[in-house]
PDB file of C-alpha atoms in Angstrom:
ATOM      1  CA  GLU A  30       0.011  -0.341   0.114  1.00 55.00           C
ATOM      2  CA  ARG A  31       3.038   2.155   0.608  1.00 58.00           C
ATOM      3  CA  PHE A  32       4.024   2.066  -2.909  1.00 59.00           C
ATOM      4  CA  LEU A  33       0.593   2.122  -4.576  1.00 69.00           C
ATOM      5  CA  ALA A  34      -0.380   5.249  -3.158  1.00 78.00           C
ATOM      6  CA  PRO A  35       2.146   7.510  -5.307  1.00 86.00           C
ATOM      7  CA  GLU A  36       1.898   4.917  -8.265  1.00 88.00           C
ATOM      8  CA  ILE A  37      -1.504   6.469  -8.732  1.00 88.00           C
ATOM      9  CA  PHE A  38      -0.080   9.866 -10.073  1.00 90.00           C
ATOM     10  CA  PHE A  39       2.007   7.894 -12.550  1.00 93.00           C
ATOM     11  CA  ASN A  40      -0.475   5.185 -13.474  1.00 89.00           C
ATOM     12  CA  PRO A  41      -3.881   6.694 -12.466  1.00 89.00           C
ATOM     13  CA  GLU A  42      -5.592   3.773 -14.989  1.00 88.00           C
ATOM     14  CA  ILE A  43      -5.070   1.365 -11.877  1.00 84.00           C
ATOM     15  CA  PHE A  44      -7.548   3.631 -10.041  1.00 82.00           C
ATOM     16  CA  SER A  45      -9.757   4.833 -12.584  1.00 81.00           C
ATOM     17  CA  GLU A  46     -10.947   3.967 -15.905  1.00 85.00           C
ATOM     18  CA  ARG A  47     -12.079   7.915 -16.654  1.00 86.00           C
ATOM     19  CA  VAL A  48      -8.564   9.017 -15.421  1.00 84.00           C
ATOM     20  CA  THR A  49      -5.668   7.842 -17.432  1.00 89.00           C
ATOM     21  CA  THR A  50      -3.588  10.738 -17.949  1.00 93.00           C
ATOM     22  CA  PRO A  51      -0.139  10.522 -15.710  1.00 95.00           C
ATOM     23  CA  LEU A  52       0.947  13.548 -13.929  1.00 96.00           C
ATOM     24  CA  PRO A  53       4.217  14.000 -15.622  1.00 97.00           C
ATOM     25  CA  ASN A  54       2.130  13.918 -19.393  1.00 97.00           C
ATOM     26  CA  LEU A  55       0.199  16.509 -17.571  1.00 96.00           C
ATOM     27  CA  VAL A  56       2.757  18.720 -16.598  1.00 97.00           C
ATOM     28  CA  ASP A  57       4.553  18.263 -19.867  1.00 98.00           C
ATOM     29  CA  GLN A  58       1.146  19.517 -21.589  1.00 97.00           C
ATOM     30  CA  CYS A  59       1.034  22.109 -19.303  1.00 96.00           C
ATOM     31  CA  ILE A  60       4.143  23.406 -19.928  1.00 97.00           C
ATOM     32  CA  GLN A  61       3.793  23.002 -23.994  1.00 97.00           C
ATOM     33  CA  SER A  62       0.657  24.906 -24.122  1.00 96.00           C
ATOM     34  CA  SER A  63       2.496  28.351 -22.583  1.00 96.00           C
ATOM     35  CA  PRO A  64       4.588  30.485 -24.993  1.00 96.00           C
ATOM     36  CA  ILE A  65       7.220  29.145 -26.403  1.00 96.00           C
ATOM     37  CA  ASP A  66       9.640  31.562 -25.082  1.00 96.00           C
ATOM     38  CA  TYR A  67       8.811  30.584 -21.649  1.00 97.00           C
ATOM     39  CA  ARG A  68       9.045  26.773 -22.229  1.00 97.00           C
ATOM     40  CA  ARG A  69      12.556  25.873 -21.299  1.00 97.00           C
ATOM     41  CA  LYS A  70      12.324  28.047 -17.807  1.00 98.00           C
ATOM     42  CA  LEU A  71       9.219  26.322 -16.855  1.00 98.00           C
ATOM     43  CA  TYR A  72      10.997  22.789 -17.664  1.00 98.00           C
ATOM     44  CA  GLU A  73      13.609  24.294 -15.105  1.00 97.00           C
ATOM     45  CA  ASN A  74      11.548  25.177 -12.195  1.00 96.00           C
ATOM     46  CA  VAL A  75       8.692  22.653 -11.583  1.00 97.00           C
ATOM     47  CA  VAL A  76       8.332  23.090  -8.271  1.00 94.00           C
ATOM     48  CA  LEU A  77       5.998  20.462  -5.855  1.00 93.00           C
ATOM     49  CA  SER A  78       3.592  21.770  -3.040  1.00 89.00           C
ATOM     50  CA  GLY A  79       1.248  19.646  -0.908  1.00 86.00           C
ATOM     51  CA  GLY A  80       1.440  16.780   1.214  1.00 84.00           C
ATOM     52  CA  SER A  81       0.795  14.120  -1.621  1.00 86.00           C
ATOM     53  CA  THR A  82       4.148  15.264  -3.205  1.00 89.00           C
ATOM     54  CA  MET A  83       6.005  14.291  -0.017  1.00 88.00           C
ATOM     55  CA  PHE A  84       6.055  10.385  -0.949  1.00 89.00           C
ATOM     56  CA  GLU A  85      10.053   8.850  -1.028  1.00 87.00           C
ATOM     57  CA  ARG A  86      11.597   9.349  -4.330  1.00 91.00           C
ATOM     58  CA  PHE A  87       8.462  11.151  -5.796  1.00 93.00           C
ATOM     59  CA  PRO A  88      10.253  14.097  -7.205  1.00 94.00           C
ATOM     60  CA  GLU A  89      12.907  12.087  -8.518  1.00 96.00           C
ATOM     61  CA  ARG A  90      10.380   9.735 -10.746  1.00 95.00           C
ATOM     62  CA  LEU A  91       8.410  13.036 -11.557  1.00 97.00           C
ATOM     63  CA  GLN A  92      11.643  14.592 -13.101  1.00 98.00           C
ATOM     64  CA  ARG A  93      12.993  11.572 -14.685  1.00 98.00           C
ATOM     65  CA  ASP A  94       9.537  10.831 -16.548  1.00 98.00           C
ATOM     66  CA  ILE A  95       9.200  14.321 -17.434  1.00 98.00           C
ATOM     67  CA  LYS A  96      12.561  14.192 -18.792  1.00 98.00           C
ATOM     68  CA  GLY A  97      11.398  11.064 -21.009  1.00 98.00           C
ATOM     69  CA  ILE A  98       8.787  12.690 -22.484  1.00 98.00           C
ATOM     70  CA  VAL A  99      10.852  15.726 -23.202  1.00 98.00           C
ATOM     71  CA  ASP A 100      13.922  13.659 -24.644  1.00 98.00           C
ATOM     72  CA  ALA A 101      11.253  11.573 -26.759  1.00 97.00           C
ATOM     73  CA  ARG A 102      10.212  14.835 -28.225  1.00 97.00           C
ATOM     74  CA  LEU A 103      13.528  16.040 -29.034  1.00 97.00           C
ATOM     75  CA  GLN A 104      14.371  12.499 -30.485  1.00 96.00           C
ATOM     76  CA  ARG A 105      11.329  12.842 -32.743  1.00 96.00           C
ATOM     77  CA  ALA A 106      12.288  16.117 -34.006  1.00 95.00           C
ATOM     78  CA  PHE A 107      15.836  14.966 -34.840  1.00 96.00           C
ATOM     79  CA  ASP A 108      14.164  12.026 -36.691  1.00 96.00           C
ATOM     80  CA  LYS A 109      12.093  14.542 -38.587  1.00 95.00           C
ATOM     81  CA  SER A 110      14.765  17.137 -39.406  1.00 95.00           C
ATOM     82  CA  GLY A 111      17.889  15.348 -39.189  1.00 94.00           C
ATOM     83  CA  SER A 112      18.990  18.292 -37.222  1.00 94.00           C
ATOM     84  CA  LYS A 113      19.716  17.905 -33.349  1.00 92.00           C
ATOM     85  CA  PRO A 114      17.912  20.442 -31.509  1.00 92.00           C
ATOM     86  CA  SER A 115      19.632  21.462 -27.976  1.00 94.00           C
ATOM     87  CA  ASP A 116      18.982  19.479 -24.857  1.00 96.00           C
ATOM     88  CA  ILE A 117      16.140  20.676 -22.524  1.00 97.00           C
ATOM     89  CA  SER A 118      16.862  20.753 -18.301  1.00 97.00           C
ATOM     90  CA  VAL A 119      14.164  19.399 -16.161  1.00 98.00           C
ATOM     91  CA  LYS A 120      14.228  19.873 -12.741  1.00 98.00           C
ATOM     92  CA  VAL A 121      11.623  19.095 -10.202  1.00 97.00           C
ATOM     93  CA  SER A 122      12.236  21.163  -7.056  1.00 94.00           C
ATOM     94  CA  SER A 123      10.785  20.128  -3.618  1.00 89.00           C
ATOM     95  CA  SER A 124      11.419  21.848  -0.241  1.00 85.00           C
ATOM     96  CA  SER A 125      10.946  21.247   3.556  1.00 82.00           C
ATOM     97  CA  LYS A 126       8.213  23.812   3.180  1.00 83.00           C
ATOM     98  CA  GLN A 127       6.010  21.845   0.293  1.00 83.00           C
ATOM     99  CA  ARG A 128       3.901  20.139   3.013  1.00 84.00           C
ATOM    100  CA  TYR A 129       2.098  23.503   3.554  1.00 85.00           C
ATOM    101  CA  ALA A 130       2.700  25.441   0.363  1.00 84.00           C
ATOM    102  CA  VAL A 131      -0.922  25.254  -0.511  1.00 84.00           C
ATOM    103  CA  TRP A 132      -2.113  26.298   2.618  1.00 85.00           C
ATOM    104  CA  PHE A 133       0.222  29.291   2.415  1.00 85.00           C
ATOM    105  CA  GLY A 134      -0.792  30.070  -0.857  1.00 83.00           C
ATOM    106  CA  GLY A 135      -4.197  30.018   0.228  1.00 85.00           C
ATOM    107  CA  SER A 136      -3.975  32.312   2.942  1.00 90.00           C
ATOM    108  CA  VAL A 137      -2.072  34.714   1.097  1.00 89.00           C
ATOM    109  CA  PHE A 138      -4.742  34.418  -1.903  1.00 85.00           C
ATOM    110  CA  SER A 139      -7.707  35.077   0.724  1.00 88.00           C
ATOM    111  CA  MET A 140      -5.745  38.310   1.715  1.00 92.00           C
ATOM    112  CA  GLY A 141      -6.345  39.711  -1.900  1.00 89.00           C
ATOM    113  CA  PRO A 142      -9.318  41.773  -3.445  1.00 88.00           C
ATOM    114  CA  LEU A 143     -10.677  38.737  -5.545  1.00 83.00           C
ATOM    115  CA  PHE A 144     -11.471  35.950  -2.783  1.00 84.00           C
ATOM    116  CA  LYS A 145     -14.431  38.030  -1.543  1.00 81.00           C
ATOM    117  CA  HIS A 146     -15.685  36.972  -5.146  1.00 78.00           C
ATOM    118  CA  VAL A 147     -14.764  33.455  -5.250  1.00 79.00           C
ATOM    119  CA  LEU A 148     -15.924  32.361  -1.682  1.00 82.00           C
ATOM    120  CA  HIS A 149     -18.983  30.121  -1.054  1.00 82.00           C
ATOM    121  CA  THR A 150     -20.440  30.752   1.872  1.00 85.00           C
ATOM    122  CA  LYS A 151     -22.381  28.471   4.438  1.00 91.00           C
ATOM    123  CA  ALA A 152     -26.107  29.633   2.908  1.00 92.00           C
ATOM    124  CA  GLN A 153     -24.860  28.493  -0.178  1.00 87.00           C
ATOM    125  CA  TYR A 154     -23.214  25.395   0.842  1.00 88.00           C
ATOM    126  CA  GLU A 155     -26.714  24.453   3.021  1.00 93.00           C
ATOM    127  CA  GLU A 156     -28.501  25.503  -0.519  1.00 92.00           C
ATOM    128  CA  ILE A 157     -26.544  23.697  -3.016  1.00 88.00           C
ATOM    129  CA  GLY A 158     -24.775  21.108  -1.000  1.00 88.00           C
ATOM    130  CA  PRO A 159     -20.970  19.747  -1.469  1.00 85.00           C
ATOM    131  CA  ASN A 160     -21.600  19.938  -5.169  1.00 83.00           C
ATOM    132  CA  ILE A 161     -20.496  23.432  -4.619  1.00 82.00           C
ATOM    133  CA  ALA A 162     -17.101  23.025  -4.238  1.00 77.00           C
ATOM    134  CA  ARG A 163     -17.035  21.548  -7.802  1.00 73.00           C
ATOM    135  CA  SER A 164     -17.877  24.865  -9.544  1.00 72.00           C
ATOM    136  CA  ASN A 165     -15.018  26.885 -10.170  1.00 66.00           C
ATOM    137  CA  ALA A 166     -15.623  30.476  -8.816  1.00 60.00           C
ATOM    138  CA  LEU A 167     -12.318  31.495  -9.826  1.00 59.00           C
ATOM    139  CA  SER A 168     -12.578  30.662 -13.514  1.00 55.00           C
ATOM    140  CA  ALA A 169     -16.253  32.485 -13.366  1.00 59.00           C
ATOM    141  CA  ALA A 170     -14.816  35.887 -11.634  1.00 54.00           C
ATOM    142  CA  LEU A 171     -12.104  36.169 -13.902  1.00 56.00           C
ATOM    143  CA  GLY A 172     -14.296  35.791 -16.843  1.00 56.00           C
ATOM    144  CA  ALA A 173     -12.781  32.421 -17.998  1.00 52.00           C
TER     145      ALA A 173
END
């Protein structure tokens, strides 16, 4: 069980048939959707936060898997063009504060002016129920 829990991040299909994209692929897709000028820096600055990233060897595994995806993409580019692209460095960082980073970020966000527009009140929760937590008030407030 100790080894199975973090494995869900890398092989989610062992838990759910609906969720099949591993975390390294999600990170890669997110970086690839960013402007091309930022991608190298983003690959060099993947920062972990939250208690579920504290599993033993999690940062190393995530870094290795992301690097494998990046290297495979570079190899395909080389095979297609015949020109060797420059290497892309991948660095996944963790810290002693990562367990509480999500809470810290939430507390900083709660002090900002947007917070009052995205929170759910107790009255809304009692009226709608737990599904209210599935609505993304932040996206609505930002007009996304």
